[in-house]
Short mmCIF file of C-alpha atoms in Angstrom, two decimals:
data_model
loop_
_atom_site.label_atom_id
_atom_site.label_comp_id
_atom_site.label_asym_id
_atom_site.label_seq_id
_atom_site.Cartn_x
_atom_site.Cartn_y
_atom_site.Cartn_z
CA MET A 25 27.20 -169.28 -26.01
CA ILE A 26 27.68 -172.72 -24.77
CA ASN A 27 31.16 -172.78 -26.37
CA ASP A 28 32.26 -169.85 -25.18
CA LEU A 29 31.52 -171.01 -21.53
CA ILE A 30 33.59 -174.12 -22.41
CA ASP A 31 36.09 -172.26 -23.65
CA LYS A 32 36.30 -170.27 -20.37
CA ILE A 33 35.96 -173.28 -18.14
CA LYS A 34 39.31 -174.90 -20.09
CA LEU A 35 41.86 -171.95 -19.47
CA PRO A 36 44.85 -173.71 -17.97
CA PHE A 37 46.79 -170.71 -16.64
CA ARG A 38 45.59 -167.48 -14.77
CA LYS A 39 47.73 -165.13 -17.44
CA GLU A 40 45.94 -166.70 -20.10
CA LYS A 41 42.63 -166.08 -17.83
CA GLU A 42 43.24 -162.26 -17.96
CA LEU A 43 43.83 -162.76 -21.55
CA TYR A 44 41.07 -163.82 -22.20
CA SER A 45 38.65 -161.93 -19.99
CA SER A 46 40.32 -159.17 -21.71
CA LEU A 47 39.56 -160.09 -25.27
CA TYR A 48 36.00 -161.12 -24.69
CA GLY A 49 35.59 -157.01 -23.34
CA ILE A 50 37.34 -156.06 -26.51
CA ILE A 51 35.92 -158.39 -29.15
CA GLY A 52 32.53 -159.76 -27.59
CA PHE A 53 33.43 -163.51 -27.62
CA TYR A 54 36.16 -165.91 -26.16
CA PRO A 55 38.95 -166.68 -28.73
CA HIS A 56 39.34 -170.21 -29.79
CA ASN A 57 42.79 -170.33 -30.65
CA ILE A 58 44.90 -168.18 -28.43
CA SER A 59 47.97 -168.34 -30.06
CA TYR A 60 46.60 -165.94 -33.00
CA TYR A 61 45.98 -163.30 -30.98
CA LYS A 62 49.13 -163.39 -28.84
CA GLN A 63 50.84 -162.78 -31.70
CA ALA A 64 48.45 -160.09 -33.03
CA LEU A 65 49.68 -158.15 -29.75
CA MET A 66 53.18 -158.64 -30.00
CA HIS A 67 55.03 -155.60 -31.49
CA LYS A 68 58.49 -156.53 -33.38
CA SER A 69 60.19 -154.90 -30.65
CA ILE A 70 60.30 -157.83 -28.48
CA ALA A 71 62.32 -159.61 -31.61
CA ARG A 72 61.16 -163.06 -30.50
CA ARG A 73 62.15 -165.84 -32.51
CA ASN A 74 60.18 -169.06 -33.54
CA ALA A 75 61.93 -172.82 -33.32
CA LYS A 76 62.71 -172.32 -36.94
CA GLY A 77 64.66 -168.83 -36.00
CA ARG A 78 62.05 -166.95 -37.64
CA PRO A 79 60.95 -163.91 -36.06
CA VAL A 80 57.55 -163.69 -34.24
CA ASN A 81 55.55 -160.47 -34.10
CA ASN A 82 52.23 -159.46 -35.36
CA GLU A 83 53.46 -157.84 -38.70
CA ARG A 84 51.97 -160.63 -41.08
CA LEU A 85 48.84 -160.61 -39.11
CA GLU A 86 48.97 -156.84 -39.65
CA PHE A 87 48.63 -157.38 -43.83
CA LEU A 88 45.96 -159.98 -43.16
CA GLY A 89 43.94 -157.50 -41.02
CA ASP A 90 44.60 -154.85 -43.50
CA ALA A 91 43.09 -156.40 -46.51
CA ILE A 92 40.08 -157.76 -44.29
CA LEU A 93 39.49 -154.23 -42.94
CA ASP A 94 39.05 -152.99 -46.32
CA ALA A 95 36.88 -155.19 -47.27
CA ILE A 96 34.15 -155.11 -44.11
CA VAL A 97 34.40 -151.41 -44.24
CA GLY A 98 34.11 -150.95 -47.46
CA ASP A 99 31.23 -153.28 -47.25
CA ILE A 100 29.63 -151.53 -44.73
CA VAL A 101 29.62 -148.29 -46.14
CA TYR A 102 28.44 -149.37 -49.57
CA ARG A 103 25.32 -150.59 -47.74
CA HIS A 104 24.85 -147.80 -45.85
CA PHE A 105 25.57 -144.89 -48.11
CA GLU A 106 23.04 -146.06 -51.26
CA GLY A 107 23.16 -144.43 -54.46
CA LYS A 108 26.56 -142.64 -53.52
CA ARG A 109 29.63 -142.74 -56.19
CA GLU A 110 32.61 -144.81 -55.84
CA GLY A 111 34.64 -141.49 -55.18
CA PHE A 112 32.79 -140.58 -51.89
CA LEU A 113 32.61 -144.49 -50.81
CA THR A 114 36.31 -144.68 -51.36
CA ASN A 115 37.27 -141.47 -49.36
CA THR A 116 34.53 -142.15 -46.63
CA ARG A 117 36.39 -145.44 -46.28
CA SER A 118 39.78 -144.55 -46.12
CA LYS A 119 39.05 -142.23 -43.38
CA ILE A 120 37.86 -145.08 -41.60
CA VAL A 121 40.68 -147.49 -41.91
CA GLN A 122 43.45 -144.56 -41.62
CA ARG A 123 45.99 -145.05 -38.98
CA GLU A 124 44.76 -141.74 -36.93
CA THR A 125 41.61 -143.50 -36.47
CA LEU A 126 42.86 -147.03 -35.83
CA ASN A 127 45.07 -145.89 -33.39
CA ARG A 128 42.14 -143.96 -31.33
CA LEU A 129 40.11 -146.80 -31.37
CA ALA A 130 42.69 -149.35 -30.43
CA HIS A 131 43.19 -147.00 -27.39
CA GLU A 132 39.79 -146.54 -26.47
CA ILE A 133 38.67 -150.41 -26.40
CA GLY A 134 41.83 -151.17 -24.56
CA ILE A 135 44.19 -152.80 -27.20
CA SER A 136 46.96 -150.65 -26.17
CA GLN A 137 47.38 -151.93 -22.62
CA LEU A 138 47.76 -155.63 -23.93
CA ILE A 139 50.29 -154.69 -26.38
CA MET A 140 53.78 -156.56 -25.76
CA SER A 141 56.84 -154.52 -26.58
CA ASN A 142 59.80 -153.39 -24.98
CA GLY A 143 58.77 -150.14 -23.60
CA HIS A 144 60.29 -147.67 -25.56
CA THR A 145 58.07 -147.47 -28.67
CA SER A 146 55.06 -146.41 -28.04
CA SER A 147 56.02 -142.61 -27.81
CA HIS A 148 58.21 -142.86 -30.80
CA ASN A 149 55.86 -145.16 -33.39
CA SER A 150 52.58 -143.55 -33.67
CA TYR A 151 51.30 -146.55 -35.65
CA MET A 152 52.15 -149.09 -33.05
CA GLU A 153 48.29 -149.02 -31.76
CA GLY A 154 46.36 -149.16 -35.37
CA ASN A 155 49.07 -151.62 -36.42
CA ALA A 156 47.97 -154.07 -33.24
CA PHE A 157 43.96 -153.24 -34.21
CA GLU A 158 44.80 -154.15 -37.81
CA ALA A 159 46.59 -157.68 -36.46
CA LEU A 160 43.79 -158.23 -34.18
CA VAL A 161 41.31 -158.00 -37.05
CA GLY A 162 43.56 -160.72 -38.94
CA ALA A 163 43.48 -162.67 -36.01
CA ILE A 164 39.78 -162.85 -35.74
CA TYR A 165 39.72 -164.02 -39.29
CA LEU A 166 41.84 -166.82 -38.54
CA ASP A 167 40.52 -167.87 -35.72
CA ARG A 168 36.53 -167.33 -36.33
CA GLY A 169 36.14 -166.77 -40.09
CA TYR A 170 35.07 -163.53 -41.93
CA GLU A 171 31.35 -163.30 -40.38
CA ALA A 172 33.06 -163.13 -36.71
CA CYS A 173 35.18 -159.78 -37.85
CA MET A 174 31.69 -158.08 -39.62
CA ARG A 175 30.12 -158.86 -36.25
CA PHE A 176 33.11 -157.07 -34.37
CA MET A 177 33.04 -154.14 -36.77
CA GLN A 178 29.75 -153.68 -37.01
CA GLN A 179 28.61 -154.16 -33.31
CA LYS A 180 31.73 -153.19 -31.30
CA ILE A 181 33.08 -150.53 -33.56
CA LEU A 182 30.96 -148.67 -36.18
CA THR A 183 27.75 -148.82 -33.92
CA GLN A 184 28.74 -147.83 -30.67
CA MET A 185 32.10 -145.76 -31.38
CA ILE A 186 32.09 -144.52 -35.20
CA ASN A 187 29.21 -142.19 -36.81
CA LEU A 188 29.29 -143.15 -40.14
CA ASP A 189 27.63 -139.68 -41.62
CA ARG A 190 29.75 -137.79 -39.44
CA VAL A 191 32.70 -139.30 -40.69
CA ALA A 192 31.77 -139.32 -44.75
CA TYR A 193 31.30 -135.48 -44.29
CA LYS A 194 34.15 -134.71 -42.38
CA GLU A 195 37.02 -132.80 -43.97
CA VAL A 196 40.14 -134.70 -42.56
CA ASN A 197 42.84 -134.03 -45.68
CA PHE A 198 44.44 -130.86 -44.31
CA LYS A 199 46.79 -130.48 -46.93
CA SER A 200 43.98 -130.64 -50.12
CA LYS A 201 42.15 -127.68 -47.72
CA LEU A 202 45.30 -125.88 -47.75
CA ILE A 203 46.36 -126.50 -51.36
CA GLU A 204 42.57 -125.53 -52.23
CA TRP A 205 42.63 -122.18 -50.03
CA CYS A 206 46.09 -120.93 -51.37
CA GLN A 207 44.87 -121.60 -54.91
CA LYS A 208 41.68 -119.62 -54.52
CA ASN A 209 43.43 -116.57 -52.89
CA LYS A 210 46.30 -116.99 -55.12
CA VAL A 211 48.79 -117.06 -52.31
CA LYS A 212 52.37 -118.80 -52.99
CA LEU A 213 52.67 -122.31 -51.13
CA ASP A 214 55.85 -124.50 -50.64
CA PHE A 215 56.13 -127.78 -48.96
CA ILE A 216 60.01 -127.86 -47.96
CA LEU A 217 61.81 -131.22 -46.45
CA LEU A 218 63.51 -130.34 -42.88
CA GLU A 219 64.56 -133.40 -42.10
CA GLN A 220 64.74 -137.47 -43.00
CA LYS A 221 66.11 -140.11 -41.04
CA ARG A 222 65.51 -143.64 -38.89
CA ASP A 223 64.32 -143.35 -35.22
CA GLU A 224 65.60 -146.21 -32.86
CA ASN A 225 63.30 -148.90 -34.46
CA ASN A 226 65.04 -148.29 -37.77
CA SER A 227 61.68 -146.81 -39.07
CA PRO A 228 61.78 -143.63 -41.56
CA MET A 229 60.76 -140.26 -39.98
CA PHE A 230 60.19 -137.29 -41.95
CA THR A 231 59.87 -133.65 -40.61
CA TYR A 232 58.46 -131.18 -43.40
CA LYS A 233 57.56 -126.83 -43.08
CA VAL A 234 54.71 -125.21 -44.81
CA VAL A 235 55.83 -122.15 -46.09
CA ILE A 236 53.17 -119.62 -47.30
CA GLU A 237 54.26 -116.47 -48.91
CA GLY A 238 57.77 -116.98 -47.42
CA ILE A 239 56.54 -116.93 -44.20
CA ASP A 240 57.16 -120.30 -42.18
CA SER A 241 53.56 -121.43 -41.16
CA GLY A 242 54.30 -124.87 -39.30
CA GLU A 243 56.18 -127.94 -39.10
CA GLY A 244 55.05 -131.77 -38.79
CA LYS A 245 56.72 -134.94 -38.24
CA GLY A 246 55.83 -138.43 -39.10
CA TYR A 247 56.60 -141.75 -40.24
CA SER A 248 55.72 -140.73 -43.74
CA LYS A 249 55.73 -137.72 -46.12
CA LYS A 250 52.04 -137.66 -46.69
CA GLU A 251 51.62 -137.73 -42.67
CA SER A 252 54.26 -135.22 -41.93
CA GLN A 253 52.74 -132.63 -44.67
CA GLN A 254 49.12 -133.37 -43.11
CA PHE A 255 50.14 -132.24 -39.76
CA ALA A 256 52.22 -129.18 -40.87
CA SER A 257 49.20 -128.32 -43.03
CA LYS A 258 46.96 -128.87 -39.88
CA LEU A 259 49.05 -126.40 -37.72
CA ALA A 260 48.88 -124.04 -41.08
CA LEU A 261 45.21 -123.67 -41.33
CA GLN A 262 44.86 -123.66 -37.46
CA SER A 263 47.33 -120.39 -38.06
CA LEU A 264 44.90 -118.89 -40.86
CA ARG A 265 42.00 -119.59 -38.58
CA ARG A 266 42.76 -118.21 -35.22
CA LYS A 267 45.59 -115.85 -35.70
CA PRO A 268 44.79 -112.39 -37.56
CA GLN A 269 47.86 -111.17 -37.33
CA PHE A 270 49.13 -114.08 -39.53
CA ILE A 271 46.67 -114.07 -41.98
CA ASP A 272 47.38 -110.43 -42.27
CA ALA A 273 51.07 -110.89 -42.66
CA VAL A 274 50.27 -113.42 -45.50
CA PHE A 275 48.32 -111.04 -47.63
CA ALA A 276 50.83 -108.31 -47.14
CA ALA A 277 53.81 -110.81 -48.42
CA LYS A 278 51.24 -111.69 -51.21
CA ALA A 279 51.10 -108.10 -51.96
CA ASP A 280 54.61 -107.35 -51.96
CA ARG A 281 55.71 -110.22 -54.11
CA THR A 282 52.71 -109.45 -56.90
CA LYS A 283 54.23 -105.61 -56.56
CA MET A 284 57.67 -106.33 -57.67
CA GLU A 285 56.51 -108.62 -60.36
CA GLU A 286 54.33 -106.06 -61.81
CA GLU A 287 57.29 -103.21 -62.10
CA PRO A 288 59.29 -103.12 -65.00
CA VAL A 289 62.80 -104.02 -64.93
CA GLU A 290 63.69 -102.20 -67.88
CA ILE A 291 63.03 -100.05 -70.78
CA VAL A 292 60.35 -101.41 -73.14
CA PRO A 293 62.26 -101.61 -76.70
CA ASP A 294 60.79 -99.59 -79.54
CA VAL A 295 59.35 -101.66 -81.74
CA ASP A 296 58.95 -99.05 -84.37
CA ALA A 297 62.57 -99.07 -84.92
CA LYS A 298 63.55 -100.31 -88.47
CA GLU A 299 65.30 -103.98 -88.87
CA ASP A 300 67.63 -101.83 -91.82
CA ASP A 301 68.56 -98.61 -90.42
CA PHE A 302 72.50 -99.85 -91.07
CA ILE A 303 71.35 -99.13 -94.81
CA VAL A 304 72.06 -96.32 -96.51
CA VAL A 305 69.55 -94.66 -98.70
CA LYS A 306 69.95 -92.25 -101.58
CA ASP A 307 67.53 -89.73 -101.93
CA PHE A 308 67.55 -88.77 -105.49
CA ASP A 309 65.43 -86.09 -105.16
CA LYS A 310 68.23 -84.08 -103.96
CA GLU A 311 70.24 -85.19 -106.84
CA GLU A 312 72.16 -82.25 -108.74
CA LYS A 313 74.17 -82.72 -111.63
CA LYS A 314 77.91 -80.99 -111.09
CA VAL A 315 79.74 -79.31 -113.26
CA ASP A 316 83.31 -79.62 -114.29
CA PHE A 317 84.30 -76.75 -115.59
CA GLU A 318 87.46 -77.58 -117.41
CA THR A 319 85.82 -80.09 -119.78
CA SER A 320 82.53 -78.49 -120.03
CA LYS A 321 81.28 -82.12 -118.93
CA THR A 322 78.46 -83.10 -116.84
CA PHE A 323 78.04 -85.91 -114.47
CA THR A 324 75.40 -87.05 -112.20
CA GLY A 325 76.15 -87.48 -107.94
CA GLU A 326 75.21 -87.03 -105.06
CA LEU A 327 75.28 -84.06 -103.61
CA VAL A 328 76.92 -83.13 -100.54
CA THR A 329 75.40 -79.87 -98.93
CA ASP A 330 73.95 -78.59 -95.77
CA ASP A 331 70.50 -79.51 -96.53
CA ASN A 332 70.01 -76.18 -98.74
CA ASP A 333 69.06 -76.47 -102.38
CA TYR A 334 70.27 -74.97 -105.12
CA SER A 335 66.68 -73.67 -106.40
CA ASP A 336 66.65 -72.06 -102.92
CA ALA A 337 69.96 -70.03 -102.44
CA ASP A 338 70.21 -66.48 -102.54
CA SER A 339 73.98 -66.23 -103.27
CA ASN A 340 76.92 -68.36 -104.43
CA ASP A 341 78.73 -68.82 -101.18
CA ASP A 342 78.40 -72.47 -101.21
CA ILE A 343 80.33 -72.69 -104.80
CA ASP A 344 83.95 -72.18 -105.56
CA PHE A 345 84.27 -70.33 -108.54
CA SER A 346 88.37 -69.61 -108.05
CA ASP A 347 89.19 -71.92 -111.22
CA VAL A 348 86.20 -70.93 -113.65
CA ASP A 349 86.87 -68.28 -116.39
CA THR A 350 86.69 -64.72 -115.24
CA SER A 351 84.28 -63.78 -118.17
CA ILE A 352 81.40 -66.00 -116.24
CA ARG A 353 82.65 -65.83 -112.84
CA ASN A 354 79.96 -63.07 -112.56
CA LEU A 355 77.32 -64.93 -114.05
CA SER A 356 74.53 -66.52 -111.78
CA LYS A 357 73.82 -70.05 -111.00
CA GLU A 358 71.24 -70.44 -113.52
CA ASP A 359 73.36 -69.05 -116.47
CA ILE A 360 76.47 -71.07 -115.61
CA ILE A 361 74.05 -74.18 -115.86
CA ALA A 362 72.57 -73.28 -119.38
CA ALA A 363 76.08 -72.63 -121.17
CA ALA A 364 77.35 -75.55 -119.80
CA GLU A 365 74.03 -77.49 -120.76
CA ALA A 366 74.43 -75.55 -124.14
CA ALA A 367 78.35 -76.58 -124.32
CA ALA A 368 77.18 -80.16 -123.71
CA PHE A 369 74.93 -80.13 -126.29
CA SER A 370 77.04 -78.37 -128.99
CA GLU A 371 79.86 -81.25 -127.75
CA SER A 372 77.15 -83.99 -128.19
CA GLU A 373 76.32 -82.59 -131.63
CA GLN A 374 80.10 -82.39 -132.97
CA LEU A 375 80.86 -86.29 -131.60
CA SER A 376 77.90 -87.00 -133.94
CA VAL A 377 78.81 -85.53 -136.61
CA ASP A 378 82.72 -87.28 -136.06
CA ARG A 379 81.26 -90.15 -135.87
CA ALA A 380 79.37 -90.01 -139.01
#
């Protein structure tokens, strides 16, 4: 306390007195080296340079403060939630140190009013206040050490402004929540990149659209793909929860899609069809002996008929007898065949005798 009073007495200029006073109200003590805190509050849009020509802004302190914050918040969360697993602790810490939380904290404790910028960035750069908060933690670390950073976070932030238990069990990952809902309800979900550009400070900006079953469900802009998709997912979830007509339209679109997918688009092929139908197979049961009445010889061949078997025929209309001897023209089919067989048998015997 005595050192703080001495530091206060030594303040040389009125402007610095105001800065000292403001910082004391924010961090709870007077700085030893005010230059660290001035740099922590200097946005890169100021574009100042030191004697060596190097840019002077809070980006380096932001990097340092980010690492210190992770360690301090991890330490506090670890001790507060005894027995909890690593995944739970990591998720809880990330909720506290995420940009949205740090932006709000910076605004609530008054850091936003102390940031030095060109005056055209606060409405465009959603990270500026959160970055300054991290840079301030980096300045405290360089000025007073790790224990001073721990006291600042415990006494000024986590004790007064953040309920650790409520933070731990609050779901803030809107994209994950939306994906889970769509999967459970078998609803089609798409994230479509609409625009990617750079703002006036050359910072990347993204615009994403959420489409549920072909229905535009929300657009989000951010300085990262993750941030823009989070904003779009949040709007989509709000529509699903608060607009009955919207969720009805989603499920109606799903029903139309699934119905179209279930309708056959062509006749189902016949699996019983034989692959070798192009092969002509002879039916040997229908083979008959044809008679050459001029030579009285018989031969075996394919019978060409109109599906009528000789044995079932009642007339001789299907056989041409014009060239047959008139002595046998009026014989029945069975008699003609018998005569032909007898002739063939006689001829066979005669050939055997001749050969002998």
